[in-house]
Structures are given as structure tokens and as C-alpha cells.
Amino acid sequence: ELSESELTLPDFGLDWGMHVQAQVYQLLRGSHLVDDPEMTASMERSFTRPWKELEKGKPEYLDSLGDLSRKIGENDYRLSKLFENYDLLITPTVPYYHFPAKGPFPAEINGKPITEANYISGILMPFNYSGHPSCVIRAGMMTGHGMKCNKTGKPLEMPVGFQVVARRHEDFNLLAFASQYEKLAKPFDKWPGFPYPSSSSQDSSKL
């Protein structure tokens, strides 16, 4: 039986970025990589700056950690209430078309400017924090927002999917659902082309 839920979850977009910065900073801290001038410059531009400020005790970064802790608690509570009544949660993934890996990143969705960081990640990040098993299942193919294959000049078809989330520690139910769906819907009967430059010697049909 399927039914809709009015569930809303906290916006983890910027918090997730800060969390990743912390992980990378701690991994690289004390590493020989930090002695490399180019790597050091890159770290200064991105990953380590907020955490160096945190070490100095700047309150705005301390506040961000407190906000993250509160959001994790609220996220866990809302999901615990939801899964009292549902076995699985089915959600969209991200709310925009495919875009080239080199950018630019989408600045709007359906003509509306992106104003919250969570819009970028869709509804994927809350489950990075909650510990619920989740997976993205392919639903089909779509022509991606003006993108064309450089090899053939035809519109580039790309896969689209949806996310399924299960209760904590019920990975088996999640995988069983995904397996059953794939057997019935056969979403892997077609594969996207690869937008290699026309000068490439690679044959995408063999990949």
C-alpha cells in the first residue's frame, strides 16, 4: 500500500559542506601533502579555512557546529516518527536536470533561483546523517536539458532515478525492494551515450 507523507526535513546543505571540510582537514592534517605548496594553496582556498578559524575560537563557526547538532537531532526525531507508520520512504533525488561535470552548476529550478543549499543536494543529505539505509534506483532515461553528445550531435539521454529509504538496520528490505523493482520495471534496458569529443578515438558503443 502506498500513501503520501507531508514529511519535511532540515536543510543540511551548508552544514554538510562544513562537515566534509572537517573530515578532509583532519585527514590531511600532519600529512606530507600539507608540505606541498600547491596542495597547501588549494586547501587554503577551500577545505581548511573554516576549520582554522574554528581553532581560533571564532563564534560563527562554533555556532555552525551547534546548529548542525540541533538539526541532526530534529532530523532523527522526524524520521523516527515517520517510520513508525511506514516500511519504506520513496523520494525524489535532486530537483534539476543533468549538467556538464565542468559546470556551470544550476542557478535556478523551473525558473526559480536556488536560495537554499539543500536544493542542490535534493533530499539525499538527511540520510547521510540519520544512518537510515538508502539507495537510488534508476527509473528510466530523459533528454538532458539541451546537452548533446559531441560524438553524434544527438540530444544526450541520461538516466533518472528515485531514492528509497528503509528503517535503520533494515538493509535487507531496502535491497529486496530494489531487486524486485528492477525485475519488474527493467530500467537497465538502455544505457546513455558518452559525450566524448568527436576527435576521440574511443568508441562509446564498446564502453
CSV table of C-alpha atoms in Angstrom, one decimal:
chain,number,residue,atom,x,y,z
A,1,GLU,CA,0.0,0.0,0.0
A,2,LEU,CA,1.3,3.4,-1.0
A,3,SER,CA,0.4,6.7,0.7
A,4,GLU,CA,1.8,10.3,0.6
A,5,SER,CA,3.6,11.9,3.6
A,6,GLU,CA,3.9,15.6,4.5
A,7,LEU,CA,7.3,15.0,5.9
A,8,THR,CA,9.8,17.9,5.8
A,9,LEU,CA,13.4,17.6,6.8
A,10,PRO,CA,16.1,20.1,7.9
A,11,ASP,CA,18.3,21.8,5.3
A,12,PHE,CA,21.7,20.2,5.7
A,13,GLY,CA,23.3,21.7,2.6
A,14,LEU,CA,25.8,24.2,4.1
A,15,ASP,CA,26.3,22.0,7.2
A,16,TRP,CA,27.2,19.1,5.1
A,17,GLY,CA,29.8,21.2,3.4
A,18,MET,CA,31.3,22.2,6.7
A,19,HIS,CA,31.3,18.6,7.9
A,20,VAL,CA,33.2,17.4,4.8
A,21,GLN,CA,35.7,20.2,5.3
A,22,ALA,CA,36.3,18.9,8.9
A,23,GLN,CA,36.9,15.4,7.7
A,24,VAL,CA,39.3,16.4,4.9
A,25,TYR,CA,41.1,18.8,7.2
A,26,GLN,CA,41.7,16.1,9.8
A,27,LEU,CA,42.8,13.5,7.2
A,28,LEU,CA,45.3,15.9,5.7
A,29,ARG,CA,46.5,17.5,8.9
A,30,GLY,CA,50.0,16.3,9.6
A,31,SER,CA,50.2,14.6,6.2
A,32,HIS,CA,53.1,15.1,3.9
A,33,LEU,CA,50.6,16.6,1.5
A,34,VAL,CA,50.4,19.8,3.5
A,35,ASP,CA,54.1,20.4,2.8
A,36,ASP,CA,53.3,20.7,-0.9
A,37,PRO,CA,52.9,24.4,-1.8
A,38,GLU,CA,50.2,23.7,-4.5
A,39,MET,CA,48.2,21.5,-2.2
A,40,THR,CA,48.5,24.0,0.7
A,41,ALA,CA,47.2,26.8,-1.6
A,42,SER,CA,44.3,24.6,-2.6
A,43,MET,CA,43.5,23.7,1.0
A,44,GLU,CA,43.6,27.4,1.9
A,45,ARG,CA,41.0,28.2,-0.8
A,46,SER,CA,38.6,25.5,0.2
A,47,PHE,CA,38.7,22.8,2.9
A,48,THR,CA,40.8,24.1,5.8
A,49,ARG,CA,39.9,27.8,6.1
A,50,PRO,CA,36.7,27.4,8.2
A,51,TRP,CA,38.4,24.9,10.5
A,52,LYS,CA,41.5,27.1,11.0
A,53,GLU,CA,39.0,29.8,12.1
A,54,LEU,CA,37.3,27.3,14.4
A,55,GLU,CA,40.6,26.5,16.1
A,56,LYS,CA,40.9,30.2,16.8
A,57,GLY,CA,37.6,30.0,18.6
A,58,LYS,CA,35.6,32.2,16.2
A,59,PRO,CA,32.0,32.1,17.4
A,60,GLU,CA,30.3,31.9,14.0
A,61,TYR,CA,32.0,28.5,13.4
A,62,LEU,CA,31.2,27.3,16.8
A,63,ASP,CA,27.6,28.3,16.2
A,64,SER,CA,27.5,26.3,13.0
A,65,LEU,CA,28.5,23.2,14.8
A,66,GLY,CA,25.8,23.8,17.4
A,67,ASP,CA,23.2,24.3,14.6
A,68,LEU,CA,24.3,21.0,12.9
A,69,SER,CA,23.9,19.1,16.2
A,70,ARG,CA,20.4,20.5,16.6
A,71,LYS,CA,19.4,19.7,13.0
A,72,ILE,CA,20.7,16.1,13.4
A,73,GLY,CA,18.5,15.7,16.4
A,74,GLU,CA,15.4,17.1,14.7
A,75,ASN,CA,16.1,15.0,11.6
A,76,ASP,CA,16.3,11.8,13.7
A,77,TYR,CA,13.1,12.6,15.5
A,78,ARG,CA,11.1,13.4,12.4
A,79,LEU,CA,12.3,10.2,10.7
A,80,SER,CA,11.6,8.1,13.8
A,81,LYS,CA,8.0,9.2,13.8
A,82,LEU,CA,7.7,8.6,10.1
A,83,PHE,CA,9.0,5.1,10.2
A,84,GLU,CA,6.5,4.2,13.0
A,85,ASN,CA,3.9,4.0,10.2
A,86,TYR,CA,5.9,3.3,7.0
A,87,ASP,CA,8.3,0.5,6.0
A,88,LEU,CA,9.9,2.4,3.1
A,89,LEU,CA,10.2,6.0,2.1
A,90,ILE,CA,10.3,6.9,-1.6
A,91,THR,CA,11.6,10.3,-2.5
A,92,PRO,CA,13.0,12.3,-5.5
A,93,THR,CA,16.7,12.7,-5.7
A,94,VAL,CA,17.8,16.1,-7.0
A,95,PRO,CA,15.4,18.7,-8.5
A,96,TYR,CA,17.3,19.7,-11.6
A,97,TYR,CA,18.5,18.4,-15.0
A,98,HIS,CA,21.9,16.9,-15.7
A,99,PHE,CA,24.6,19.4,-16.2
A,100,PRO,CA,28.2,19.1,-17.5
A,101,ALA,CA,30.8,18.0,-15.0
A,102,LYS,CA,32.9,21.1,-15.7
A,103,GLY,CA,29.8,23.3,-14.9
A,104,PRO,CA,28.2,25.6,-14.5
A,105,PHE,CA,26.1,24.4,-11.6
A,106,PRO,CA,22.4,25.1,-11.9
A,107,ALA,CA,21.4,28.5,-10.5
A,108,GLU,CA,17.7,28.0,-10.7
A,109,ILE,CA,15.0,25.3,-10.7
A,110,ASN,CA,12.0,25.8,-13.0
A,111,GLY,CA,12.8,29.5,-13.3
A,112,LYS,CA,13.2,30.0,-9.5
A,113,PRO,CA,16.6,30.9,-8.1
A,114,ILE,CA,18.2,28.4,-5.8
A,115,THR,CA,18.1,30.0,-2.4
A,116,GLU,CA,18.7,27.1,0.0
A,117,ALA,CA,21.7,24.9,-0.1
A,118,ASN,CA,19.6,21.7,0.3
A,119,TYR,CA,18.1,22.3,-3.1
A,120,ILE,CA,21.5,21.5,-4.6
A,121,SER,CA,21.6,18.1,-2.9
A,122,GLY,CA,17.9,17.3,-3.1
A,123,ILE,CA,16.7,15.1,-0.3
A,124,LEU,CA,19.9,12.9,-0.2
A,125,MET,CA,21.9,14.5,2.7
A,126,PRO,CA,19.5,14.0,5.6
A,127,PHE,CA,20.1,10.2,5.4
A,128,ASN,CA,23.9,10.7,5.4
A,129,TYR,CA,23.3,11.9,9.0
A,130,SER,CA,20.4,9.7,10.1
A,131,GLY,CA,22.0,6.3,9.4
A,132,HIS,CA,19.0,5.0,7.5
A,133,PRO,CA,19.9,2.7,4.6
A,134,SER,CA,19.1,4.3,1.3
A,135,CYS,CA,19.7,3.7,-2.4
A,136,VAL,CA,18.9,5.4,-5.7
A,137,ILE,CA,17.1,3.3,-8.2
A,138,ARG,CA,17.1,4.0,-11.9
A,139,ALA,CA,13.6,4.8,-13.3
A,140,GLY,CA,14.4,5.5,-17.0
A,141,MET,CA,16.1,7.9,-19.4
A,142,MET,CA,15.5,11.5,-20.3
A,143,THR,CA,17.0,14.0,-22.7
A,144,GLY,CA,19.1,16.3,-20.5
A,145,HIS,CA,18.3,20.0,-20.8
A,146,GLY,CA,20.0,20.9,-24.1
A,147,MET,CA,23.0,18.6,-23.6
A,148,LYS,CA,24.2,16.9,-26.8
A,149,CYS,CA,26.6,14.1,-27.5
A,150,ASN,CA,29.7,15.6,-29.1
A,151,LYS,CA,30.2,12.3,-31.0
A,152,THR,CA,26.8,12.1,-32.7
A,153,GLY,CA,25.3,15.6,-32.2
A,154,LYS,CA,22.1,14.0,-30.9
A,155,PRO,CA,20.4,15.0,-27.7
A,156,LEU,CA,22.1,13.2,-24.8
A,157,GLU,CA,19.9,10.8,-22.9
A,158,MET,CA,20.8,10.4,-19.3
A,159,PRO,CA,19.4,8.2,-16.5
A,160,VAL,CA,17.0,9.5,-13.9
A,161,GLY,CA,16.0,7.8,-10.7
A,162,PHE,CA,14.4,8.0,-7.3
A,163,GLN,CA,15.5,7.4,-3.8
A,164,VAL,CA,14.3,4.6,-1.4
A,165,VAL,CA,14.9,4.7,2.3
A,166,ALA,CA,14.3,2.0,4.9
A,167,ARG,CA,14.2,1.8,8.6
A,168,ARG,CA,17.6,1.6,10.4
A,169,HIS,CA,19.2,-1.8,10.2
A,170,GLU,CA,16.7,-3.0,7.6
A,171,ASP,CA,19.0,-3.0,4.7
A,172,PHE,CA,17.6,-6.3,3.5
A,173,ASN,CA,14.1,-4.9,3.0
A,174,LEU,CA,15.6,-2.0,1.0
A,175,LEU,CA,17.7,-4.3,-1.2
A,176,ALA,CA,14.8,-6.7,-1.7
A,177,PHE,CA,12.5,-3.8,-2.9
A,178,ALA,CA,15.2,-2.5,-5.3
A,179,SER,CA,15.8,-6.0,-6.7
A,180,GLN,CA,12.1,-6.6,-7.2
A,181,TYR,CA,11.6,-3.3,-8.9
A,182,GLU,CA,14.5,-3.9,-11.3
A,183,LYS,CA,13.0,-7.3,-12.2
A,184,LEU,CA,9.6,-5.8,-12.9
A,185,ALA,CA,10.5,-2.4,-14.4
A,186,LYS,CA,13.7,-3.5,-16.3
A,187,PRO,CA,15.1,0.0,-16.1
A,188,PHE,CA,18.6,-1.1,-17.4
A,189,ASP,CA,17.5,-2.0,-20.9
A,190,LYS,CA,19.2,1.1,-22.2
A,191,TRP,CA,22.4,2.9,-21.5
A,192,PRO,CA,23.4,6.5,-22.1
A,193,GLY,CA,25.9,7.6,-24.8
A,194,PHE,CA,29.2,9.2,-23.8
A,195,PRO,CA,29.8,12.8,-24.8
A,196,TYR,CA,33.4,12.3,-25.9
A,197,PRO,CA,34.8,14.9,-28.3
A,198,SER,CA,34.5,13.9,-31.9
A,199,SER,CA,38.3,13.7,-32.2
A,200,SER,CA,38.4,11.0,-29.5
A,201,SER,CA,39.4,7.5,-30.6
A,202,GLN,CA,37.2,5.9,-28.0
A,203,ASP,CA,34.1,4.2,-29.2
A,204,SER,CA,31.3,4.7,-26.7
A,205,SER,CA,29.3,1.8,-28.0
A,206,LYS,CA,32.1,-0.5,-26.6
A,207,LEU,CA,32.0,1.0,-23.1
